[in-house]
mmCIF file of C-alpha atoms and ligand atoms in Angstrom:
data_model
loop_
_atom_site.group_PDB
_atom_site.id
_atom_site.type_symbol
_atom_site.label_atom_id
_atom_site.label_comp_id
_atom_site.label_asym_id
_atom_site.label_seq_id
_atom_site.Cartn_x
_atom_site.Cartn_y
_atom_site.Cartn_z
ATOM 1 C CA MET A 1 -56.061 198.946 92.349
ATOM 2 C CA LEU A 2 -53.738 196.493 90.615
ATOM 3 C CA THR A 3 -54.634 192.842 91.079
ATOM 4 C CA ASN A 4 -52.001 190.107 91.251
ATOM 5 C CA ALA A 5 -52.909 188.975 87.724
ATOM 6 C CA GLN A 6 -52.283 192.499 86.445
ATOM 7 C CA LEU A 7 -48.977 192.617 88.297
ATOM 8 C CA ALA A 8 -48.071 189.294 86.682
ATOM 9 C CA GLU A 9 -48.633 190.841 83.260
ATOM 10 C CA LEU A 10 -46.494 193.877 84.129
ATOM 11 C CA LEU A 11 -43.720 191.583 85.378
ATOM 12 C CA ALA A 12 -43.895 189.456 82.226
ATOM 13 C CA ARG A 13 -43.632 192.580 80.053
ATOM 14 C CA GLU A 14 -40.681 193.812 82.094
ATOM 15 C CA ALA A 15 -38.970 190.442 81.439
ATOM 16 C CA GLU A 16 -39.411 191.029 77.711
ATOM 17 C CA ARG A 17 -37.755 194.452 77.947
ATOM 18 C CA GLU A 18 -34.852 193.380 80.157
ATOM 19 C CA SER A 19 -31.718 191.388 79.452
ATOM 20 C CA GLY A 20 -29.428 189.083 81.429
ATOM 21 C CA VAL A 21 -30.323 187.778 84.875
ATOM 22 C CA LEU A 22 -33.245 190.175 85.213
ATOM 23 C CA VAL A 23 -35.142 188.354 82.463
ATOM 24 C CA ARG A 24 -35.309 185.237 84.566
ATOM 25 C CA ALA A 25 -36.044 187.105 87.786
ATOM 26 C CA TYR A 26 -38.994 188.926 86.229
ATOM 27 C CA ARG A 27 -40.263 185.804 84.453
ATOM 28 C CA ARG A 28 -40.133 183.808 87.656
ATOM 29 C CA ALA A 29 -41.890 186.574 89.572
ATOM 30 C CA ALA A 30 -44.592 186.776 86.868
ATOM 31 C CA ARG A 31 -45.295 183.054 87.143
ATOM 32 C CA SER A 32 -45.180 183.174 90.945
ATOM 33 C CA ALA A 33 -47.695 186.030 91.030
ATOM 34 C CA PHE A 34 -50.382 183.472 90.173
ATOM 35 C CA LEU A 35 -49.472 181.606 93.355
ATOM 36 C CA TRP A 36 -49.192 184.454 95.824
ATOM 37 C CA PRO A 37 -51.727 183.693 98.547
ATOM 38 C CA GLU A 38 -52.649 187.331 99.172
ATOM 39 C CA GLN A 39 -53.097 190.496 97.137
ATOM 40 C CA VAL A 40 -49.950 192.608 96.890
ATOM 41 C CA VAL A 41 -52.025 195.749 97.536
ATOM 42 C CA ASP A 42 -53.233 194.237 100.826
ATOM 43 C CA LEU A 43 -49.696 193.468 101.959
ATOM 44 C CA ILE A 44 -48.659 197.028 101.186
ATOM 45 C CA ALA A 45 -51.700 198.402 103.036
ATOM 46 C CA GLN A 46 -50.676 196.329 106.071
ATOM 47 C CA ASN A 47 -47.076 197.539 105.838
ATOM 48 C CA ARG A 48 -45.837 194.007 105.288
ATOM 49 C CA PRO A 49 -42.742 193.342 103.175
ATOM 50 C CA LEU A 50 -43.414 191.958 99.682
ATOM 51 C CA THR A 51 -40.449 189.650 100.185
ATOM 52 C CA GLU A 52 -42.916 187.445 102.081
ATOM 53 C CA LEU A 53 -44.096 186.438 98.619
ATOM 54 C CA ARG A 54 -42.426 183.797 96.496
ATOM 55 C CA SER A 55 -39.827 185.062 93.964
ATOM 56 C CA ILE A 56 -39.787 188.649 95.222
ATOM 57 C CA GLY A 57 -36.550 190.224 96.404
ATOM 58 C CA PRO A 58 -35.759 193.842 97.284
ATOM 59 C CA PHE A 59 -35.204 194.799 93.629
ATOM 60 C CA ILE A 60 -38.562 193.555 92.357
ATOM 61 C CA THR A 61 -40.263 194.973 95.467
ATOM 62 C CA LYS A 62 -39.140 198.470 94.392
ATOM 63 C CA ARG A 63 -40.400 197.923 90.870
ATOM 64 C CA ILE A 64 -43.798 196.690 92.087
ATOM 65 C CA GLU A 65 -44.126 199.613 94.507
ATOM 66 C CA ARG A 66 -43.596 202.016 91.601
ATOM 67 C CA TRP A 67 -46.421 200.312 89.666
ATOM 68 C CA ILE A 68 -48.733 200.466 92.667
ATOM 69 C CA ASP A 69 -47.991 204.177 93.235
ATOM 70 C CA ASN A 70 -48.305 204.955 89.570
ATOM 71 C CA PRO A 71 -50.469 202.349 87.789
ATOM 72 C CA PRO A 72 -50.329 202.211 83.984
ATOM 73 C CA LYS A 73 -52.961 204.414 82.352
ATOM 74 C CA GLN A 74 -53.875 202.086 79.478
ATOM 75 C CA LYS A 75 -55.828 198.833 79.907
ATOM 76 C CA LEU A 76 -53.560 195.816 80.476
ATOM 77 C CA ARG A 77 -54.467 193.343 77.767
ATOM 78 C CA SER A 78 -52.261 190.228 77.867
ATOM 79 C CA PRO A 79 -51.069 188.567 74.659
ATOM 80 C CA VAL A 80 -52.910 185.304 73.966
ATOM 81 C CA ILE A 81 -50.115 183.183 75.410
ATOM 82 C CA ARG A 82 -50.696 184.838 78.819
ATOM 83 C CA ARG A 83 -54.395 185.544 78.556
ATOM 84 C CA ASP A 84 -57.191 184.157 80.681
ATOM 85 C CA PHE A 85 -55.130 182.978 83.657
ATOM 86 C CA ILE A 86 -56.496 183.602 87.152
ATOM 87 C CA ALA A 87 -54.228 184.453 90.094
ATOM 88 C CA LEU A 88 -54.811 182.474 93.303
ATOM 89 C CA ALA A 89 -55.367 185.601 95.421
ATOM 90 C CA ASP A 90 -57.872 186.913 92.864
ATOM 91 C CA ALA A 91 -59.637 183.522 92.859
ATOM 92 C CA ARG A 92 -59.847 183.613 96.652
ATOM 93 C CA THR A 93 -61.287 187.127 96.670
ATOM 94 C CA PHE A 94 -63.903 185.985 94.148
ATOM 95 C CA LEU A 95 -64.730 182.675 95.871
ATOM 96 C CA ALA A 96 -65.052 184.322 99.287
ATOM 97 C CA LYS A 97 -68.191 185.987 97.906
ATOM 98 C CA HIS A 98 -69.636 182.553 97.004
ATOM 99 C CA PRO A 99 -69.026 180.287 100.026
ATOM 100 C CA ALA A 100 -71.826 177.885 99.053
ATOM 101 C CA TRP A 101 -69.970 177.013 95.830
ATOM 102 C CA MET A 102 -66.811 176.091 97.752
ATOM 103 C CA GLN A 103 -68.799 173.790 100.012
ATOM 104 C CA LEU A 104 -69.981 171.670 97.085
ATOM 105 C CA LEU A 105 -66.475 170.403 96.461
ATOM 106 C CA ARG A 106 -65.908 166.762 97.486
ATOM 107 C CA GLY A 107 -62.528 165.958 96.003
ATOM 108 C CA ASP A 108 -59.683 166.392 93.560
ATOM 109 C CA LEU A 109 -59.311 164.194 90.479
ATOM 110 C CA GLN A 110 -55.750 164.683 89.291
ATOM 111 C CA MET A 111 -52.518 164.381 91.288
ATOM 112 C CA HIS A 112 -49.138 162.680 91.079
ATOM 113 C CA THR A 113 -47.047 160.776 93.609
ATOM 114 C CA ARG A 114 -43.524 159.343 93.789
ATOM 115 C CA TYR A 115 -44.709 156.513 91.571
ATOM 116 C CA SER A 116 -44.154 158.921 88.668
ATOM 117 C CA ASP A 117 -42.985 162.548 88.934
ATOM 118 C CA GLY A 118 -44.643 163.691 92.177
ATOM 119 C CA SER A 119 -42.792 164.287 95.463
ATOM 120 C CA GLY A 120 -45.300 162.834 97.945
ATOM 121 C CA THR A 121 -46.433 159.330 98.808
ATOM 122 C CA ILE A 122 -50.041 158.153 98.528
ATOM 123 C CA ARG A 123 -50.367 158.627 102.279
ATOM 124 C CA HIS A 124 -49.020 162.205 102.084
ATOM 125 C CA MET A 125 -51.621 163.047 99.453
ATOM 126 C CA ALA A 126 -54.369 161.436 101.546
ATOM 127 C CA GLU A 127 -53.307 163.495 104.574
ATOM 128 C CA ALA A 128 -53.365 166.686 102.527
ATOM 129 C CA ALA A 129 -56.858 165.690 101.340
ATOM 130 C CA ARG A 130 -57.997 165.126 104.912
ATOM 131 C CA GLU A 131 -56.825 168.630 105.859
ATOM 132 C CA ARG A 132 -59.051 169.940 103.088
ATOM 133 C CA ASN A 133 -61.969 167.837 104.337
ATOM 134 C CA TYR A 134 -62.263 165.929 101.081
ATOM 135 C CA GLU A 135 -64.343 162.824 100.556
ATOM 136 C CA TYR A 136 -62.034 161.493 97.841
ATOM 137 C CA ILE A 137 -58.931 162.036 95.739
ATOM 138 C CA ALA A 138 -57.783 160.248 92.605
ATOM 139 C CA ILE A 139 -54.119 159.254 92.325
ATOM 140 C CA THR A 140 -53.287 159.785 88.665
ATOM 141 C CA ASP A 141 -49.662 159.003 88.013
ATOM 142 C CA HIS A 142 -48.351 159.028 84.466
ATOM 143 C CA SER A 143 -48.515 155.888 82.326
ATOM 144 C CA LYS A 144 -45.571 154.098 80.788
ATOM 145 C CA GLY A 145 -45.558 155.959 77.454
ATOM 146 C CA LEU A 146 -44.455 159.174 79.148
ATOM 147 C CA LYS A 147 -40.896 158.139 79.972
ATOM 148 C CA ILE A 148 -39.721 161.671 80.794
ATOM 149 C CA ALA A 149 -42.189 161.825 83.715
ATOM 150 C CA GLY A 150 -41.346 158.321 84.984
ATOM 151 C CA GLY A 151 -44.556 156.790 83.652
ATOM 152 C CA ILE A 152 -45.573 153.465 85.212
ATOM 153 C CA ASP A 153 -46.411 150.157 83.530
ATOM 154 C CA GLU A 154 -49.178 147.676 84.359
ATOM 155 C CA LYS A 155 -47.075 145.921 86.983
ATOM 156 C CA ARG A 156 -46.269 149.114 88.900
ATOM 157 C CA LEU A 157 -49.883 150.203 88.552
ATOM 158 C CA ALA A 158 -51.055 146.963 90.186
ATOM 159 C CA LYS A 159 -48.520 147.488 92.982
ATOM 160 C CA GLN A 160 -49.800 151.031 93.472
ATOM 161 C CA GLN A 161 -53.372 149.810 93.551
ATOM 162 C CA ALA A 162 -52.519 147.366 96.328
ATOM 163 C CA GLU A 163 -50.836 150.176 98.274
ATOM 164 C CA ILE A 164 -53.906 152.402 97.812
ATOM 165 C CA ALA A 165 -56.121 149.614 99.198
ATOM 166 C CA LYS A 166 -53.886 149.423 102.286
ATOM 167 C CA VAL A 167 -53.956 153.196 102.781
ATOM 168 C CA ASN A 168 -57.762 153.161 102.490
ATOM 169 C CA THR A 169 -58.040 150.411 105.090
ATOM 170 C CA SER A 170 -55.867 152.286 107.549
ATOM 171 C CA ILE A 171 -57.765 155.567 106.996
ATOM 172 C CA LEU A 172 -61.018 153.723 107.680
ATOM 173 C CA ARG A 173 -59.626 152.115 110.844
ATOM 174 C CA ALA A 174 -58.512 155.521 112.103
ATOM 175 C CA GLY A 175 -62.031 156.877 111.532
ATOM 176 C CA GLY A 176 -61.105 159.019 108.518
ATOM 177 C CA ARG A 177 -63.402 159.687 105.597
ATOM 178 C CA VAL A 178 -61.061 160.242 102.626
ATOM 179 C CA ASN A 179 -61.306 157.604 99.907
ATOM 180 C CA VAL A 180 -58.229 157.274 97.756
ATOM 181 C CA LEU A 181 -59.282 156.307 94.232
ATOM 182 C CA SER A 182 -56.938 154.319 92.057
ATOM 183 C CA SER A 183 -56.564 156.061 88.755
ATOM 184 C CA LEU A 184 -54.046 156.976 86.080
ATOM 185 C CA GLU A 185 -53.220 159.860 83.787
ATOM 186 C CA MET A 186 -52.906 157.720 80.694
ATOM 187 C CA ASN A 187 -50.773 159.149 77.923
ATOM 188 C CA LEU A 188 -52.741 159.457 74.672
ATOM 189 C CA THR A 189 -51.238 159.458 71.198
ATOM 190 C CA PRO A 190 -52.382 162.191 68.793
ATOM 191 C CA ARG A 191 -54.767 159.531 67.454
ATOM 192 C CA GLY A 192 -56.432 159.264 70.846
ATOM 193 C CA GLU A 193 -54.992 155.840 71.621
ATOM 194 C CA GLY A 194 -53.774 154.843 75.058
ATOM 195 C CA ASP A 195 -50.590 153.009 76.032
ATOM 196 C CA MET A 196 -51.910 150.568 78.646
ATOM 197 C CA ASP A 197 -53.660 147.213 78.703
ATOM 198 C CA PRO A 198 -57.428 147.917 78.833
ATOM 199 C CA LYS A 199 -57.774 145.079 81.377
ATOM 200 C CA ALA A 200 -55.521 146.975 83.809
ATOM 201 C CA LEU A 201 -57.506 150.167 83.227
ATOM 202 C CA ALA A 202 -60.833 148.421 83.850
ATOM 203 C CA LYS A 203 -59.643 147.628 87.398
ATOM 204 C CA LEU A 204 -59.152 151.314 88.230
ATOM 205 C CA ASP A 205 -61.815 153.476 89.880
ATOM 206 C CA ILE A 206 -61.545 156.170 87.211
ATOM 207 C CA VAL A 207 -59.241 156.883 84.256
ATOM 208 C CA LEU A 208 -57.986 160.197 82.946
ATOM 209 C CA GLY A 209 -56.404 160.444 79.493
ATOM 210 C CA SER A 210 -54.148 163.324 78.364
ATOM 211 C CA PHE A 211 -52.089 164.415 75.390
ATOM 212 C CA HIS A 212 -48.430 165.190 76.055
ATOM 213 C CA SER A 213 -47.065 165.227 72.503
ATOM 214 C CA VAL A 214 -47.455 167.088 69.210
ATOM 215 C CA LEU A 215 -48.856 170.072 71.083
ATOM 216 C CA ARG A 216 -47.446 172.813 68.879
ATOM 217 C CA VAL A 217 -49.225 172.015 65.603
ATOM 218 C CA LYS A 218 -51.267 174.911 64.287
ATOM 219 C CA HIS A 219 -53.957 173.163 62.276
ATOM 220 C CA ASP A 220 -57.323 172.013 63.569
ATOM 221 C CA GLN A 221 -57.200 169.044 65.976
ATOM 222 C CA THR A 222 -60.918 168.288 66.277
ATOM 223 C CA ALA A 223 -60.421 164.730 64.987
ATOM 224 C CA ARG A 224 -57.829 164.089 67.705
ATOM 225 C CA TYR A 225 -60.243 165.180 70.423
ATOM 226 C CA VAL A 226 -63.156 163.191 69.056
ATOM 227 C CA ALA A 227 -60.938 160.085 68.848
ATOM 228 C CA ALA A 228 -59.720 160.599 72.424
ATOM 229 C CA LEU A 229 -63.252 161.010 73.747
ATOM 230 C CA ARG A 230 -64.277 157.831 71.948
ATOM 231 C CA ASN A 231 -61.407 155.930 73.557
ATOM 232 C CA PRO A 232 -63.433 153.375 75.561
ATOM 233 C CA ASP A 233 -60.942 153.238 78.450
ATOM 234 C CA ILE A 234 -61.061 156.851 79.644
ATOM 235 C CA GLN A 235 -63.771 158.877 81.357
ATOM 236 C CA ILE A 236 -61.995 162.241 81.666
ATOM 237 C CA LEU A 237 -59.874 164.127 79.148
ATOM 238 C CA GLY A 238 -57.098 165.912 81.084
ATOM 239 C CA HIS A 239 -55.706 169.438 80.365
ATOM 240 C CA PRO A 240 -57.447 169.410 76.971
ATOM 241 C CA ARG A 241 -55.700 172.269 75.175
ATOM 242 C CA GLY A 242 -52.191 171.567 76.399
ATOM 243 C CA ARG A 243 -51.458 175.243 76.938
ATOM 244 C CA ILE A 244 -48.705 176.499 79.289
ATOM 245 C CA TYR A 245 -48.483 180.073 80.574
ATOM 246 C CA ASN A 246 -46.145 182.235 78.491
ATOM 247 C CA TYR A 247 -44.738 179.140 76.767
ATOM 248 C CA ARG A 248 -47.263 177.285 74.615
ATOM 249 C CA LEU A 249 -50.657 178.270 73.200
ATOM 250 C CA GLY A 250 -52.114 174.796 73.050
ATOM 251 C CA LEU A 251 -54.162 173.103 70.365
ATOM 252 C CA LYS A 252 -56.918 174.404 68.145
ATOM 253 C CA ALA A 253 -60.207 172.638 67.564
ATOM 254 C CA ASP A 254 -63.840 173.132 66.750
ATOM 255 C CA TRP A 255 -64.621 173.335 70.449
ATOM 256 C CA PRO A 256 -68.426 173.307 70.240
ATOM 257 C CA ARG A 257 -68.083 169.997 68.369
ATOM 258 C CA VAL A 258 -65.609 168.571 70.890
ATOM 259 C CA PHE A 259 -67.821 169.486 73.844
ATOM 260 C CA ALA A 260 -70.915 168.175 72.061
ATOM 261 C CA GLU A 261 -69.164 164.833 71.544
ATOM 262 C CA ALA A 262 -68.226 164.729 75.247
ATOM 263 C CA ALA A 263 -71.852 165.483 76.182
ATOM 264 C CA LYS A 264 -73.080 162.740 73.870
ATOM 265 C CA LEU A 265 -70.741 160.164 75.440
ATOM 266 C CA ASP A 266 -71.339 161.601 78.944
ATOM 267 C CA LYS A 267 -67.576 162.061 79.456
ATOM 268 C CA ALA A 268 -65.880 164.883 81.348
ATOM 269 C CA LEU A 269 -63.342 167.449 80.224
ATOM 270 C CA GLU A 270 -60.966 168.683 82.853
ATOM 271 C CA ILE A 271 -60.069 172.004 84.304
ATOM 272 C CA ASP A 272 -56.437 171.327 85.116
ATOM 273 C CA CYS A 273 -56.009 173.812 87.970
ATOM 274 C CA TYR A 274 -52.204 173.963 87.875
ATOM 275 C CA PRO A 275 -51.462 177.726 87.786
ATOM 276 C CA ASP A 276 -49.383 177.507 84.585
ATOM 277 C CA ARG A 277 -52.058 175.453 82.832
ATOM 278 C CA GLN A 278 -55.591 176.528 83.873
ATOM 279 C CA ASP A 279 -56.815 174.350 81.042
ATOM 280 C CA LEU A 280 -59.787 174.423 80.223
ATOM 281 C CA ASN A 281 -59.774 178.190 80.558
ATOM 282 C CA LEU A 282 -62.679 180.562 81.013
ATOM 283 C CA ALA A 283 -63.302 181.181 77.294
ATOM 284 C CA LEU A 284 -63.574 177.441 76.554
ATOM 285 C CA LEU A 285 -65.606 176.789 79.695
ATOM 286 C CA LYS A 286 -68.249 179.168 78.414
ATOM 287 C CA ILE A 287 -68.520 177.040 75.264
ATOM 288 C CA ALA A 288 -68.552 173.854 77.378
ATOM 289 C CA LYS A 289 -71.387 175.302 79.422
ATOM 290 C CA ARG A 290 -73.542 175.747 76.311
ATOM 291 C CA ALA A 291 -72.752 172.199 75.120
ATOM 292 C CA GLY A 292 -73.756 170.786 78.509
ATOM 293 C CA CYS A 293 -70.812 168.419 78.976
ATOM 294 C CA ARG A 294 -69.433 167.331 82.317
ATOM 295 C CA ILE A 295 -66.436 169.056 83.898
ATOM 296 C CA SER A 296 -63.787 167.537 86.170
ATOM 297 C CA LEU A 297 -61.483 169.517 88.466
ATOM 298 C CA GLY A 298 -57.924 168.315 88.991
ATOM 299 C CA THR A 299 -55.017 170.193 90.528
ATOM 300 C CA ASP A 300 -52.345 168.135 88.758
ATOM 301 C CA ALA A 301 -50.560 168.473 92.123
ATOM 302 C CA HIS A 302 -46.998 167.159 92.204
ATOM 303 C CA HIS A 303 -46.570 168.027 95.924
ATOM 304 C CA PRO A 304 -49.156 167.678 98.714
ATOM 305 C CA TRP A 305 -49.399 171.471 99.298
ATOM 306 C CA GLN A 306 -50.440 171.974 95.679
ATOM 307 C CA LEU A 307 -53.947 170.702 96.396
ATOM 308 C CA GLU A 308 -54.705 174.383 97.064
ATOM 309 C CA PHE A 309 -54.641 175.007 93.309
ATOM 310 C CA ILE A 310 -58.202 173.652 93.207
ATOM 311 C CA GLU A 311 -59.428 177.173 93.926
ATOM 312 C CA LEU A 312 -58.279 178.307 90.482
ATOM 313 C CA GLY A 313 -60.549 175.735 88.838
ATOM 314 C CA LEU A 314 -63.445 176.433 91.187
ATOM 315 C CA ALA A 315 -63.228 180.132 90.367
ATOM 316 C CA ALA A 316 -63.032 179.495 86.593
ATOM 317 C CA ALA A 317 -66.036 177.136 86.652
ATOM 318 C CA LEU A 318 -68.078 179.607 88.675
ATOM 319 C CA LYS A 319 -67.129 182.542 86.440
ATOM 320 C CA ALA A 320 -68.204 180.442 83.423
ATOM 321 C CA LYS A 321 -71.482 179.638 85.234
ATOM 322 C CA ILE A 322 -71.059 175.873 84.832
ATOM 323 C CA PRO A 323 -74.078 174.327 86.592
ATOM 324 C CA ALA A 324 -73.104 172.508 89.796
ATOM 325 C CA GLU A 325 -74.613 169.224 88.601
ATOM 326 C CA ARG A 326 -72.164 169.188 85.654
ATOM 327 C CA ILE A 327 -69.097 169.165 87.912
ATOM 328 C CA ILE A 328 -68.174 165.603 88.761
ATOM 329 C CA ASN A 329 -66.157 166.668 91.848
ATOM 330 C CA PHE A 330 -69.443 167.812 93.382
ATOM 331 C CA MET A 331 -70.745 164.228 93.310
ATOM 332 C CA SER A 332 -70.562 161.961 96.332
ATOM 333 C CA ILE A 333 -68.153 159.039 96.046
ATOM 334 C CA LEU A 334 -71.054 156.699 95.247
ATOM 335 C CA GLN A 335 -72.462 158.964 92.549
ATOM 336 C CA LEU A 336 -69.005 159.308 91.062
ATOM 337 C CA LYS A 337 -68.494 155.538 90.947
ATOM 338 C CA ASP A 338 -71.963 155.069 89.431
ATOM 339 C CA TRP A 339 -71.149 157.613 86.750
ATOM 340 C CA VAL A 340 -67.876 155.837 85.866
ATOM 341 C CA ALA A 341 -69.707 152.497 85.673
ATOM 342 C CA ALA A 342 -72.404 154.013 83.437
ATOM 343 C CA VAL A 343 -69.824 155.548 81.081
ATOM 344 C CA ARG A 344 -68.024 152.191 80.849
ATOM 345 C CA ARG A 345 -71.297 150.355 80.081
ATOM 346 C CA ARG A 346 -72.199 152.894 77.440
ATOM 347 C CA MET A 347 -68.795 152.505 75.752
ATOM 348 C CA ARG A 348 -69.095 148.701 75.780
ATOM 349 C CA ARG A 349 -72.527 148.888 74.148
ATOM 350 C CA ARG A 350 -71.263 151.372 71.611
ATOM 351 C CA ASN A 351 -68.289 149.210 70.615
ATOM 352 C CA ARG A 352 -70.145 145.903 70.378
HETATM 353 ZN ZN1 LIG B 401 -50.473 165.714 82.047
#
């Protein structure tokens, strides 16, 4: 039985063999396969058209049906640039066997709004969070250094914070339980430095820092990670490797050392659950598990519906056997705020 992840690999290989418009059609279908909500084999078994699925037309349907009827004999091993990505339908099949794990989830700690490059408002994201029964979400728009993504400066951040306070008040009045946390995905330089006034960051509920530049260098980047973790203004390091499906491998580092440093400082490394990223991935999560550092789950959603990507991170963390108490999204809102306060105190002591 071919899984959606295996079909994605077959589609990606077909793109490499083809030319012209078919290259793009197959590439798009390969990427979309990670998002299909159900297994292709199940749709076929139910006599449903595959065109129900994103990026599949009649032509690709025929190709997929041939693979299903006649699966490749040899084991499908993806090249590194496509390896260790989980498909949403596969994640759901896996998680359905572990319902207790799903129930531990309290919130999502990375998402974007119209303030930077997202399509929804703060309220839209809060409504999507309510539908998922969350206790909290963190709004993490880009900071001013990332111009290409419409990064915001201190003034806009303060405006956003005021808007978040209003949204929280109205949720409370309406009897809702979602807390919207003010946060930021601060852009980090390769030296681990941020681009915002620390005073503005100290007013936020939680701060994520991420690298968005110099992501194609091949030499060891351990020093960059250690510097970023020691940045006193962040508590979570976002999409640590900077990998993108079929596009970029991401950075290299002495990962046991990076995770050990995070454990020492009690900071969290993220599983960015965006299907193209899935960063940290399973292989690194297994190392993180041994080091005992904290893990954060963030969908990196740019549209409200994308909060469903969280299942990719939940599945990866469970497959890596990360203990529940290491996942900060399993904390209550009060525990989460206490943890942030403790990390901030520790960094102040350290830098005195
Ligand atoms: Zn980012």
